[in-house]
Amino acid sequence: MILADAVADGLIPVNPAERGRGRGRRLAGDRGPERTITDPLGALLIAERAALLSGRDAEFVAVILMMFTGMRWGEVVGLETEYVRPRSIRVEWQLYELGSGEFVRGPPKDGSRRTIDTPAWLSELLAEHISSTPAVACRCHGRRYVFFGRAQETTRLAARPTVAEVAVRAGMSRGTVSHVLNHPERVSAETRTRVEAAMAAPRIVAGAHRTVAHWRRSGFASWVLTPAASGWYPGRQPLSQHPVPVSGTPWAGTPVRGRNATQRADACWIPIARGLTPQGLRHSHRTMLAELGVPGVLANERLGHLDRSMAARYTHVTHTMRDSLRAALTARWEESLAARRQLSPRSAVGALERQLSMRAT
């Protein structure tokens, strides 16, 4: 690519690294494992489970957004409220996650800034979510984002442990610890050493819950999307991979947590799309566009892909194409909601419950 730019700038006459036409192409069967995809109903059921796992509606909205727009994970995490509009979403930035956990704000992949058309129901769903979210700017970048990470408990170190804590750590009575503190000459050197070691250990105190600025991709995939799609929690020490235990009611079951969760649960979730990832939702959206017969020029614009073919050069996106796509996406959404109502007319997820109640007959 560097040499190609040098040719374009007139610095060198030819690109010595350029491949000849037809050379270096991959074989049809040499493209790696196929991505897991799902359909609109599957995405709706997975989004409902994701919200039940997280205990809030944000994950429901995020999964639906990825399914019906094809946005990349970094673009969803980096979506700022000012770019959500009544009939579209403007992709201007995305957040790149570094190995240290830091998030860097930068342009979308390959500079694919674009406008994504959204049907009315999706715009309303996003607007409702934004209005219910505190208008707080991110400390990382000083901007207000549509989605934030889940709340987590913070811990702090206390300056000094209590006498009771020292006694437990040292394996002796409170009276002995008191003697060491007040009358060290009355106890043996070994006892003093044990108590002093117990006192030197830091004391960890649970703090308040705080909202993390951004979902990390690994955390979202492991603890929200993967169990929602497959019905299984991933293996993490000291626990191995195991099904998500849920209560029997209300449908689709509420995850049971805590001690003896498996024994207290009534059932577990069955797989919907085992192996689904955020990128798999993007593939699902592109597949849905193909099923709907969306022109390639509009599909590529929507996904941020560059098509250098002659057909793309002579074909242009029109308002008729955009309106037809909005109508087709709305029809798919209504079909998935109708199928979901056949399973149960109610939902414990507030955003979905409102969608179902508006269509109650």
mmCIF file of C-alpha atoms in Angstrom:
data_model
loop_
_atom_site.group_PDB
_atom_site.id
_atom_site.type_symbol
_atom_site.label_atom_id
_atom_site.label_comp_id
_atom_site.label_asym_id
_atom_site.label_seq_id
_atom_site.Cartn_x
_atom_site.Cartn_y
_atom_site.Cartn_z
ATOM 1 C CA MET A 1 0.000 0.000 0.000
ATOM 2 C CA ILE A 2 2.862 2.369 0.784
ATOM 3 C CA LEU A 3 4.451 1.667 -2.598
ATOM 4 C CA ALA A 4 1.086 2.193 -4.321
ATOM 5 C CA ASP A 5 0.818 5.619 -2.667
ATOM 6 C CA ALA A 6 4.349 6.397 -3.798
ATOM 7 C CA VAL A 7 3.366 5.586 -7.392
ATOM 8 C CA ALA A 8 0.317 7.851 -7.111
ATOM 9 C CA ASP A 9 2.520 10.685 -5.805
ATOM 10 C CA GLY A 10 4.972 10.231 -8.674
ATOM 11 C CA LEU A 11 7.864 9.214 -6.406
ATOM 12 C CA ILE A 12 8.487 5.875 -8.166
ATOM 13 C CA PRO A 13 7.419 4.738 -11.666
ATOM 14 C CA VAL A 14 5.952 1.298 -10.754
ATOM 15 C CA ASN A 15 4.949 -0.692 -7.683
ATOM 16 C CA PRO A 16 7.308 -3.694 -7.406
ATOM 17 C CA ALA A 17 5.021 -5.383 -4.830
ATOM 18 C CA GLU A 18 1.881 -5.273 -6.962
ATOM 19 C CA ARG A 19 0.385 -8.679 -7.704
ATOM 20 C CA GLY A 20 -0.485 -9.730 -11.202
ATOM 21 C CA ARG A 21 -4.146 -10.075 -12.107
ATOM 22 C CA GLY A 22 -5.626 -13.333 -10.821
ATOM 23 C CA ARG A 23 -2.620 -14.227 -8.679
ATOM 24 C CA GLY A 24 -2.643 -14.809 -4.938
ATOM 25 C CA ARG A 25 -6.376 -15.487 -4.712
ATOM 26 C CA ARG A 26 -7.569 -17.715 -1.940
ATOM 27 C CA LEU A 27 -9.274 -20.977 -2.670
ATOM 28 C CA ALA A 28 -12.985 -21.067 -1.928
ATOM 29 C CA GLY A 29 -12.497 -23.476 0.981
ATOM 30 C CA ASP A 30 -9.529 -21.658 2.553
ATOM 31 C CA ARG A 31 -11.319 -18.827 4.354
ATOM 32 C CA GLY A 32 -11.459 -20.113 7.938
ATOM 33 C CA PRO A 33 -14.521 -21.187 9.916
ATOM 34 C CA GLU A 34 -17.860 -19.697 8.986
ATOM 35 C CA ARG A 35 -19.328 -17.012 11.235
ATOM 36 C CA THR A 36 -22.366 -17.861 13.332
ATOM 37 C CA ILE A 37 -25.329 -15.687 12.358
ATOM 38 C CA THR A 38 -28.927 -15.393 13.457
ATOM 39 C CA ASP A 39 -32.236 -13.999 12.203
ATOM 40 C CA PRO A 40 -34.287 -11.076 13.601
ATOM 41 C CA LEU A 41 -36.274 -13.325 15.973
ATOM 42 C CA GLY A 42 -33.073 -14.947 17.246
ATOM 43 C CA ALA A 43 -31.521 -11.510 17.795
ATOM 44 C CA LEU A 44 -34.632 -10.378 19.674
ATOM 45 C CA LEU A 45 -34.539 -13.397 21.996
ATOM 46 C CA ILE A 46 -30.790 -12.985 22.550
ATOM 47 C CA ALA A 47 -31.239 -9.268 23.272
ATOM 48 C CA GLU A 48 -33.909 -10.081 25.865
ATOM 49 C CA ARG A 49 -31.614 -12.575 27.565
ATOM 50 C CA ALA A 50 -28.728 -10.084 27.486
ATOM 51 C CA ALA A 51 -30.852 -7.544 29.341
ATOM 52 C CA LEU A 52 -31.885 -10.170 31.915
ATOM 53 C CA LEU A 53 -28.230 -11.057 32.484
ATOM 54 C CA SER A 54 -27.139 -7.441 32.928
ATOM 55 C CA GLY A 55 -30.226 -6.320 34.831
ATOM 56 C CA ARG A 56 -30.894 -3.314 32.593
ATOM 57 C CA ASP A 57 -32.278 -2.405 29.160
ATOM 58 C CA ALA A 58 -29.023 -1.068 27.678
ATOM 59 C CA GLU A 59 -27.839 -4.479 26.475
ATOM 60 C CA PHE A 60 -31.212 -5.150 24.828
ATOM 61 C CA VAL A 61 -30.943 -1.902 22.867
ATOM 62 C CA ALA A 62 -27.295 -2.551 21.933
ATOM 63 C CA VAL A 63 -27.919 -6.052 20.520
ATOM 64 C CA ILE A 64 -30.957 -4.869 18.521
ATOM 65 C CA LEU A 65 -28.921 -1.921 17.222
ATOM 66 C CA MET A 66 -26.124 -4.189 15.960
ATOM 67 C CA MET A 67 -28.589 -6.574 14.323
ATOM 68 C CA PHE A 68 -30.555 -3.899 12.458
ATOM 69 C CA THR A 69 -27.693 -1.541 11.496
ATOM 70 C CA GLY A 70 -24.630 -3.789 11.076
ATOM 71 C CA MET A 71 -22.521 -1.396 13.154
ATOM 72 C CA ARG A 72 -19.152 -2.637 14.351
ATOM 73 C CA TRP A 73 -18.638 -3.224 18.053
ATOM 74 C CA GLY A 74 -16.267 -0.254 18.389
ATOM 75 C CA GLU A 75 -18.789 1.967 16.609
ATOM 76 C CA VAL A 76 -21.552 0.936 19.016
ATOM 77 C CA VAL A 77 -19.409 1.489 22.105
ATOM 78 C CA GLY A 78 -18.213 4.812 20.679
ATOM 79 C CA LEU A 79 -21.634 6.055 19.552
ATOM 80 C CA GLU A 80 -22.155 9.548 20.942
ATOM 81 C CA THR A 81 -25.641 10.868 21.663
ATOM 82 C CA GLU A 82 -25.236 13.846 19.339
ATOM 83 C CA TYR A 83 -24.984 11.515 16.334
ATOM 84 C CA VAL A 84 -28.318 9.772 16.969
ATOM 85 C CA ARG A 85 -30.902 11.498 14.777
ATOM 86 C CA PRO A 86 -34.644 10.975 14.129
ATOM 87 C CA ARG A 87 -34.183 8.922 10.925
ATOM 88 C CA SER A 88 -30.500 8.011 10.924
ATOM 89 C CA ILE A 89 -27.290 7.418 12.850
ATOM 90 C CA ARG A 90 -24.107 9.169 11.884
ATOM 91 C CA VAL A 91 -20.950 7.067 12.357
ATOM 92 C CA GLU A 92 -18.158 9.576 12.938
ATOM 93 C CA TRP A 93 -16.036 7.904 15.602
ATOM 94 C CA GLN A 94 -15.388 4.608 17.286
ATOM 95 C CA LEU A 95 -13.538 3.552 20.424
ATOM 96 C CA TYR A 96 -10.454 1.367 20.015
ATOM 97 C CA GLU A 97 -9.721 -0.789 23.045
ATOM 98 C CA LEU A 98 -6.057 -1.180 23.928
ATOM 99 C CA GLY A 99 -4.585 -4.143 25.756
ATOM 100 C CA SER A 100 -4.270 -2.076 28.928
ATOM 101 C CA GLY A 101 -8.030 -1.502 28.995
ATOM 102 C CA GLU A 102 -7.730 2.096 27.785
ATOM 103 C CA PHE A 103 -10.164 3.309 25.105
ATOM 104 C CA VAL A 104 -8.907 5.560 22.322
ATOM 105 C CA ARG A 105 -11.331 7.668 20.287
ATOM 106 C CA GLY A 106 -10.600 7.525 16.580
ATOM 107 C CA PRO A 107 -12.217 7.358 13.147
ATOM 108 C CA PRO A 108 -14.056 4.163 12.175
ATOM 109 C CA LYS A 109 -12.202 1.333 10.454
ATOM 110 C CA ASP A 110 -10.826 2.264 7.021
ATOM 111 C CA GLY A 111 -12.204 5.767 7.498
ATOM 112 C CA SER A 112 -15.730 4.493 6.867
ATOM 113 C CA ARG A 113 -17.615 7.517 8.160
ATOM 114 C CA ARG A 114 -21.199 7.188 6.996
ATOM 115 C CA THR A 115 -24.876 7.765 7.690
ATOM 116 C CA ILE A 116 -27.005 4.713 8.513
ATOM 117 C CA ASP A 117 -30.721 4.985 7.815
ATOM 118 C CA THR A 118 -32.906 3.831 10.714
ATOM 119 C CA PRO A 119 -36.622 2.978 10.750
ATOM 120 C CA ALA A 120 -38.884 4.968 13.061
ATOM 121 C CA TRP A 121 -39.181 2.225 15.713
ATOM 122 C CA LEU A 122 -35.397 1.937 16.084
ATOM 123 C CA SER A 123 -34.995 5.715 16.350
ATOM 124 C CA GLU A 124 -37.666 5.771 19.059
ATOM 125 C CA LEU A 125 -36.015 2.886 20.910
ATOM 126 C CA LEU A 126 -32.680 4.735 20.936
ATOM 127 C CA ALA A 127 -34.276 8.051 21.921
ATOM 128 C CA GLU A 128 -36.093 6.383 24.811
ATOM 129 C CA HIS A 129 -32.882 4.761 25.993
ATOM 130 C CA ILE A 130 -30.926 8.027 25.809
ATOM 131 C CA SER A 131 -33.619 9.947 27.696
ATOM 132 C CA SER A 132 -33.531 7.376 30.528
ATOM 133 C CA THR A 133 -29.728 7.494 30.815
ATOM 134 C CA PRO A 134 -28.081 10.142 33.023
ATOM 135 C CA ALA A 135 -26.606 12.942 30.928
ATOM 136 C CA VAL A 136 -23.066 12.402 32.195
ATOM 137 C CA ALA A 137 -19.964 12.907 30.089
ATOM 138 C CA CYS A 138 -17.339 10.175 29.985
ATOM 139 C CA ARG A 139 -14.247 10.934 32.041
ATOM 140 C CA CYS A 140 -12.063 9.339 29.362
ATOM 141 C CA HIS A 141 -12.981 11.718 26.547
ATOM 142 C CA GLY A 142 -15.395 14.271 28.012
ATOM 143 C CA ARG A 143 -18.245 13.138 25.745
ATOM 144 C CA ARG A 144 -21.656 11.674 26.338
ATOM 145 C CA TYR A 145 -22.064 8.188 24.922
ATOM 146 C CA VAL A 146 -25.234 6.214 24.238
ATOM 147 C CA PHE A 147 -23.965 3.121 26.089
ATOM 148 C CA PHE A 148 -21.981 2.728 29.297
ATOM 149 C CA GLY A 149 -20.505 -0.295 30.992
ATOM 150 C CA ARG A 150 -22.309 -2.191 33.725
ATOM 151 C CA ALA A 151 -22.038 -1.161 37.371
ATOM 152 C CA GLN A 152 -19.381 -2.908 39.403
ATOM 153 C CA GLU A 153 -18.362 -2.881 43.035
ATOM 154 C CA THR A 154 -15.231 -0.974 43.926
ATOM 155 C CA THR A 155 -12.860 -1.822 46.769
ATOM 156 C CA ARG A 156 -10.497 0.241 48.849
ATOM 157 C CA LEU A 157 -7.775 -0.430 51.416
ATOM 158 C CA ALA A 158 -8.402 0.627 55.020
ATOM 159 C CA ALA A 159 -5.495 2.049 56.968
ATOM 160 C CA ARG A 160 -5.718 -0.325 59.962
ATOM 161 C CA PRO A 161 -7.554 -3.606 60.535
ATOM 162 C CA THR A 162 -9.697 -4.132 63.629
ATOM 163 C CA VAL A 163 -8.669 -6.215 66.645
ATOM 164 C CA ALA A 164 -11.188 -8.879 65.655
ATOM 165 C CA GLU A 165 -9.739 -9.107 62.126
ATOM 166 C CA VAL A 166 -6.177 -9.376 63.492
ATOM 167 C CA ALA A 167 -7.270 -12.153 65.862
ATOM 168 C CA VAL A 168 -8.822 -14.142 63.012
ATOM 169 C CA ARG A 169 -5.773 -13.716 60.808
ATOM 170 C CA ALA A 170 -3.323 -14.610 63.574
ATOM 171 C CA GLY A 171 -5.423 -17.550 64.763
ATOM 172 C CA MET A 172 -5.677 -16.433 68.398
ATOM 173 C CA SER A 173 -8.094 -14.735 70.757
ATOM 174 C CA ARG A 174 -8.899 -11.029 70.940
ATOM 175 C CA GLY A 175 -7.475 -10.940 74.448
ATOM 176 C CA THR A 176 -4.101 -12.151 73.239
ATOM 177 C CA VAL A 177 -4.061 -9.511 70.505
ATOM 178 C CA SER A 178 -4.971 -6.889 73.106
ATOM 179 C CA HIS A 179 -2.084 -8.029 75.307
ATOM 180 C CA VAL A 180 0.324 -7.670 72.382
ATOM 181 C CA LEU A 181 -0.887 -4.130 71.739
ATOM 182 C CA ASN A 182 -1.020 -2.971 75.366
ATOM 183 C CA HIS A 183 1.411 -5.216 77.253
ATOM 184 C CA PRO A 184 3.867 -6.699 74.717
ATOM 185 C CA GLU A 185 6.255 -7.678 77.507
ATOM 186 C CA ARG A 186 3.740 -10.245 78.802
ATOM 187 C CA VAL A 187 3.648 -12.338 75.608
ATOM 188 C CA SER A 188 6.252 -14.397 73.792
ATOM 189 C CA ALA A 189 8.259 -13.148 70.850
ATOM 190 C CA GLU A 190 6.587 -15.703 68.549
ATOM 191 C CA THR A 191 3.114 -14.417 69.479
ATOM 192 C CA ARG A 192 4.167 -10.815 68.913
ATOM 193 C CA THR A 193 5.565 -11.729 65.490
ATOM 194 C CA ARG A 194 2.299 -13.426 64.445
ATOM 195 C CA VAL A 195 0.172 -10.485 65.574
ATOM 196 C CA GLU A 196 2.419 -7.906 63.941
ATOM 197 C CA ALA A 197 2.304 -9.839 60.656
ATOM 198 C CA ALA A 198 -1.499 -9.965 60.822
ATOM 199 C CA MET A 199 -1.644 -6.231 61.499
ATOM 200 C CA ALA A 200 0.611 -5.452 58.544
ATOM 201 C CA ALA A 201 -1.693 -7.158 56.036
ATOM 202 C CA PRO A 202 -3.905 -4.614 54.232
ATOM 203 C CA ARG A 203 -7.583 -4.515 55.024
ATOM 204 C CA ILE A 204 -9.864 -4.626 51.956
ATOM 205 C CA VAL A 205 -13.209 -2.881 52.371
ATOM 206 C CA ALA A 206 -16.071 -3.075 49.880
ATOM 207 C CA GLY A 207 -17.016 0.263 48.426
ATOM 208 C CA ALA A 208 -19.972 1.590 46.492
ATOM 209 C CA HIS A 209 -21.102 0.415 43.069
ATOM 210 C CA ARG A 210 -19.969 2.582 40.193
ATOM 211 C CA THR A 211 -20.750 2.580 36.489
ATOM 212 C CA VAL A 212 -17.840 1.620 34.270
ATOM 213 C CA ALA A 213 -17.273 4.072 31.447
ATOM 214 C CA HIS A 214 -17.310 1.516 28.613
ATOM 215 C CA TRP A 215 -18.025 -2.158 28.077
ATOM 216 C CA ARG A 216 -14.859 -4.076 27.309
ATOM 217 C CA ARG A 217 -15.357 -6.354 24.325
ATOM 218 C CA SER A 218 -14.186 -9.470 26.174
ATOM 219 C CA GLY A 219 -16.444 -8.775 29.154
ATOM 220 C CA PHE A 220 -19.501 -8.122 27.018
ATOM 221 C CA ALA A 221 -18.908 -11.207 24.888
ATOM 222 C CA SER A 222 -18.123 -13.526 27.812
ATOM 223 C CA TRP A 223 -20.727 -12.506 30.362
ATOM 224 C CA VAL A 224 -23.569 -11.111 28.249
ATOM 225 C CA LEU A 225 -23.626 -12.140 24.582
ATOM 226 C CA THR A 226 -22.145 -15.646 24.878
ATOM 227 C CA PRO A 227 -24.438 -16.894 27.684
ATOM 228 C CA ALA A 228 -27.419 -15.164 26.063
ATOM 229 C CA ALA A 229 -26.784 -16.826 22.691
ATOM 230 C CA SER A 230 -25.561 -20.243 23.828
ATOM 231 C CA GLY A 231 -27.230 -20.601 27.229
ATOM 232 C CA TRP A 232 -23.847 -21.374 28.836
ATOM 233 C CA TYR A 233 -21.484 -19.335 30.984
ATOM 234 C CA PRO A 234 -17.850 -19.556 29.835
ATOM 235 C CA GLY A 235 -15.351 -21.441 31.934
ATOM 236 C CA ARG A 236 -13.474 -19.222 34.383
ATOM 237 C CA GLN A 237 -11.450 -20.450 37.339
ATOM 238 C CA PRO A 238 -12.483 -21.895 39.716
ATOM 239 C CA LEU A 239 -15.692 -22.711 37.776
ATOM 240 C CA SER A 240 -15.876 -24.649 34.535
ATOM 241 C CA GLN A 241 -18.290 -23.952 31.682
ATOM 242 C CA HIS A 242 -21.854 -24.447 32.928
ATOM 243 C CA PRO A 243 -25.469 -23.717 31.861
ATOM 244 C CA VAL A 244 -27.189 -20.481 32.869
ATOM 245 C CA PRO A 245 -29.591 -21.426 35.710
ATOM 246 C CA VAL A 246 -32.894 -19.548 35.484
ATOM 247 C CA SER A 247 -36.220 -19.353 37.303
ATOM 248 C CA GLY A 248 -39.296 -20.761 35.614
ATOM 249 C CA THR A 249 -41.240 -17.501 35.575
ATOM 250 C CA PRO A 250 -41.587 -14.961 34.144
ATOM 251 C CA TRP A 251 -40.719 -16.096 30.627
ATOM 252 C CA ALA A 252 -37.905 -16.329 29.428
ATOM 253 C CA GLY A 253 -36.643 -16.991 32.918
ATOM 254 C CA THR A 254 -34.593 -14.798 35.220
ATOM 255 C CA PRO A 255 -30.960 -15.828 35.824
ATOM 256 C CA VAL A 256 -30.442 -17.248 39.313
ATOM 257 C CA ARG A 257 -27.215 -16.186 41.013
ATOM 258 C CA GLY A 258 -25.488 -16.758 44.294
ATOM 259 C CA ARG A 259 -24.796 -19.813 46.406
ATOM 260 C CA ASN A 260 -26.416 -23.047 45.222
ATOM 261 C CA ALA A 261 -27.855 -21.273 42.160
ATOM 262 C CA THR A 262 -28.100 -24.526 40.215
ATOM 263 C CA GLN A 263 -30.109 -26.193 42.967
ATOM 264 C CA ARG A 264 -32.429 -23.188 43.351
ATOM 265 C CA ALA A 265 -33.080 -22.816 39.595
ATOM 266 C CA ASP A 266 -36.070 -24.309 37.771
ATOM 267 C CA ALA A 267 -34.461 -24.682 34.332
ATOM 268 C CA CYS A 268 -31.644 -23.476 32.088
ATOM 269 C CA TRP A 269 -31.596 -21.732 28.718
ATOM 270 C CA ILE A 270 -31.304 -23.677 25.490
ATOM 271 C CA PRO A 271 -28.931 -22.456 22.743
ATOM 272 C CA ILE A 272 -30.208 -19.942 20.182
ATOM 273 C CA ALA A 273 -27.046 -19.238 18.167
ATOM 274 C CA ARG A 274 -24.055 -20.908 19.792
ATOM 275 C CA GLY A 275 -20.840 -19.088 18.924
ATOM 276 C CA LEU A 276 -22.473 -15.745 18.024
ATOM 277 C CA THR A 277 -20.196 -12.706 18.425
ATOM 278 C CA PRO A 278 -20.668 -8.949 17.884
ATOM 279 C CA GLN A 279 -19.080 -9.423 14.451
ATOM 280 C CA GLY A 280 -21.559 -12.259 13.852
ATOM 281 C CA LEU A 281 -24.401 -9.769 14.337
ATOM 282 C CA ARG A 282 -22.825 -7.599 11.629
ATOM 283 C CA HIS A 283 -22.735 -10.640 9.323
ATOM 284 C CA SER A 284 -26.351 -11.349 10.268
ATOM 285 C CA HIS A 285 -27.342 -7.849 9.185
ATOM 286 C CA ARG A 286 -25.573 -8.184 5.841
ATOM 287 C CA THR A 287 -27.279 -11.542 5.273
ATOM 288 C CA MET A 288 -30.650 -10.000 6.073
ATOM 289 C CA LEU A 289 -30.000 -7.229 3.548
ATOM 290 C CA ALA A 290 -29.314 -9.879 0.904
ATOM 291 C CA GLU A 291 -32.568 -11.660 1.783
ATOM 292 C CA LEU A 292 -34.432 -8.366 1.399
ATOM 293 C CA GLY A 293 -32.880 -7.742 -2.023
ATOM 294 C CA VAL A 294 -31.255 -4.472 -0.960
ATOM 295 C CA PRO A 295 -29.107 -3.017 -3.787
ATOM 296 C CA GLY A 296 -25.404 -3.624 -3.267
ATOM 297 C CA VAL A 297 -24.560 0.063 -3.421
ATOM 298 C CA LEU A 298 -26.847 0.780 -0.448
ATOM 299 C CA ALA A 299 -25.697 -2.294 1.500
ATOM 300 C CA ASN A 300 -22.037 -1.312 1.074
ATOM 301 C CA GLU A 301 -22.729 2.261 2.118
ATOM 302 C CA ARG A 302 -24.571 1.018 5.194
ATOM 303 C CA LEU A 303 -21.735 -1.272 6.293
ATOM 304 C CA GLY A 304 -18.948 1.128 5.367
ATOM 305 C CA HIS A 305 -17.541 -1.064 2.593
ATOM 306 C CA LEU A 306 -15.869 0.349 -0.494
ATOM 307 C CA ASP A 307 -17.002 -1.198 -3.782
ATOM 308 C CA ARG A 308 -14.651 -0.393 -6.677
ATOM 309 C CA SER A 309 -16.668 -2.280 -9.276
ATOM 310 C CA MET A 310 -18.019 -0.605 -12.409
ATOM 311 C CA ALA A 311 -21.607 -1.366 -11.324
ATOM 312 C CA ALA A 312 -21.085 0.573 -8.081
ATOM 313 C CA ARG A 313 -19.602 3.488 -10.021
ATOM 314 C CA TYR A 314 -22.742 3.811 -12.165
ATOM 315 C CA THR A 315 -25.339 3.029 -9.461
ATOM 316 C CA HIS A 316 -26.400 5.667 -6.922
ATOM 317 C CA VAL A 317 -28.369 5.493 -3.684
ATOM 318 C CA THR A 318 -31.792 7.138 -3.930
ATOM 319 C CA HIS A 319 -34.446 8.199 -1.422
ATOM 320 C CA THR A 320 -36.687 5.450 -2.774
ATOM 321 C CA MET A 321 -34.042 2.841 -1.874
ATOM 322 C CA ARG A 322 -33.716 4.267 1.635
ATOM 323 C CA ASP A 323 -37.469 4.361 2.253
ATOM 324 C CA SER A 324 -37.881 0.820 0.942
ATOM 325 C CA LEU A 325 -35.141 -0.416 3.266
ATOM 326 C CA ARG A 326 -36.711 1.294 6.292
ATOM 327 C CA ALA A 327 -40.056 -0.323 5.445
ATOM 328 C CA ALA A 328 -38.460 -3.761 4.989
ATOM 329 C CA LEU A 329 -36.597 -3.548 8.310
ATOM 330 C CA THR A 330 -39.794 -2.486 10.033
ATOM 331 C CA ALA A 331 -41.621 -5.489 8.574
ATOM 332 C CA ARG A 332 -38.904 -7.851 9.864
ATOM 333 C CA TRP A 333 -39.089 -6.232 13.305
ATOM 334 C CA GLU A 334 -42.859 -6.556 13.444
ATOM 335 C CA GLU A 335 -42.635 -10.212 12.386
ATOM 336 C CA SER A 336 -40.129 -10.972 15.134
ATOM 337 C CA LEU A 337 -42.266 -9.197 17.751
ATOM 338 C CA ALA A 338 -45.333 -11.144 16.655
ATOM 339 C CA ALA A 339 -43.414 -14.412 16.954
ATOM 340 C CA ARG A 340 -42.153 -13.355 20.374
ATOM 341 C CA ARG A 341 -45.715 -12.614 21.521
ATOM 342 C CA GLN A 342 -46.675 -16.153 20.584
ATOM 343 C CA LEU A 343 -44.154 -17.382 23.144
ATOM 344 C CA SER A 344 -45.303 -14.980 25.865
ATOM 345 C CA PRO A 345 -47.206 -11.680 25.738
ATOM 346 C CA ARG A 346 -45.121 -10.166 28.567
ATOM 347 C CA SER A 347 -41.439 -9.569 29.299
ATOM 348 C CA ALA A 348 -39.409 -8.674 32.375
ATOM 349 C CA VAL A 349 -37.279 -6.375 30.167
ATOM 350 C CA GLY A 350 -38.845 -2.929 30.233
ATOM 351 C CA ALA A 351 -37.930 -1.885 26.681
ATOM 352 C CA LEU A 352 -39.331 -5.107 25.204
ATOM 353 C CA GLU A 353 -42.394 -5.021 27.439
ATOM 354 C CA ARG A 354 -43.301 -1.599 26.041
ATOM 355 C CA GLN A 355 -42.861 -2.832 22.478
ATOM 356 C CA LEU A 356 -45.105 -5.839 23.150
ATOM 357 C CA SER A 357 -47.783 -3.846 24.983
ATOM 358 C CA MET A 358 -48.057 -1.306 22.142
ATOM 359 C CA ARG A 359 -48.963 -4.182 19.792
ATOM 360 C CA ALA A 360 -51.353 -5.984 22.137
ATOM 361 C CA THR A 361 -54.706 -6.764 20.556
#
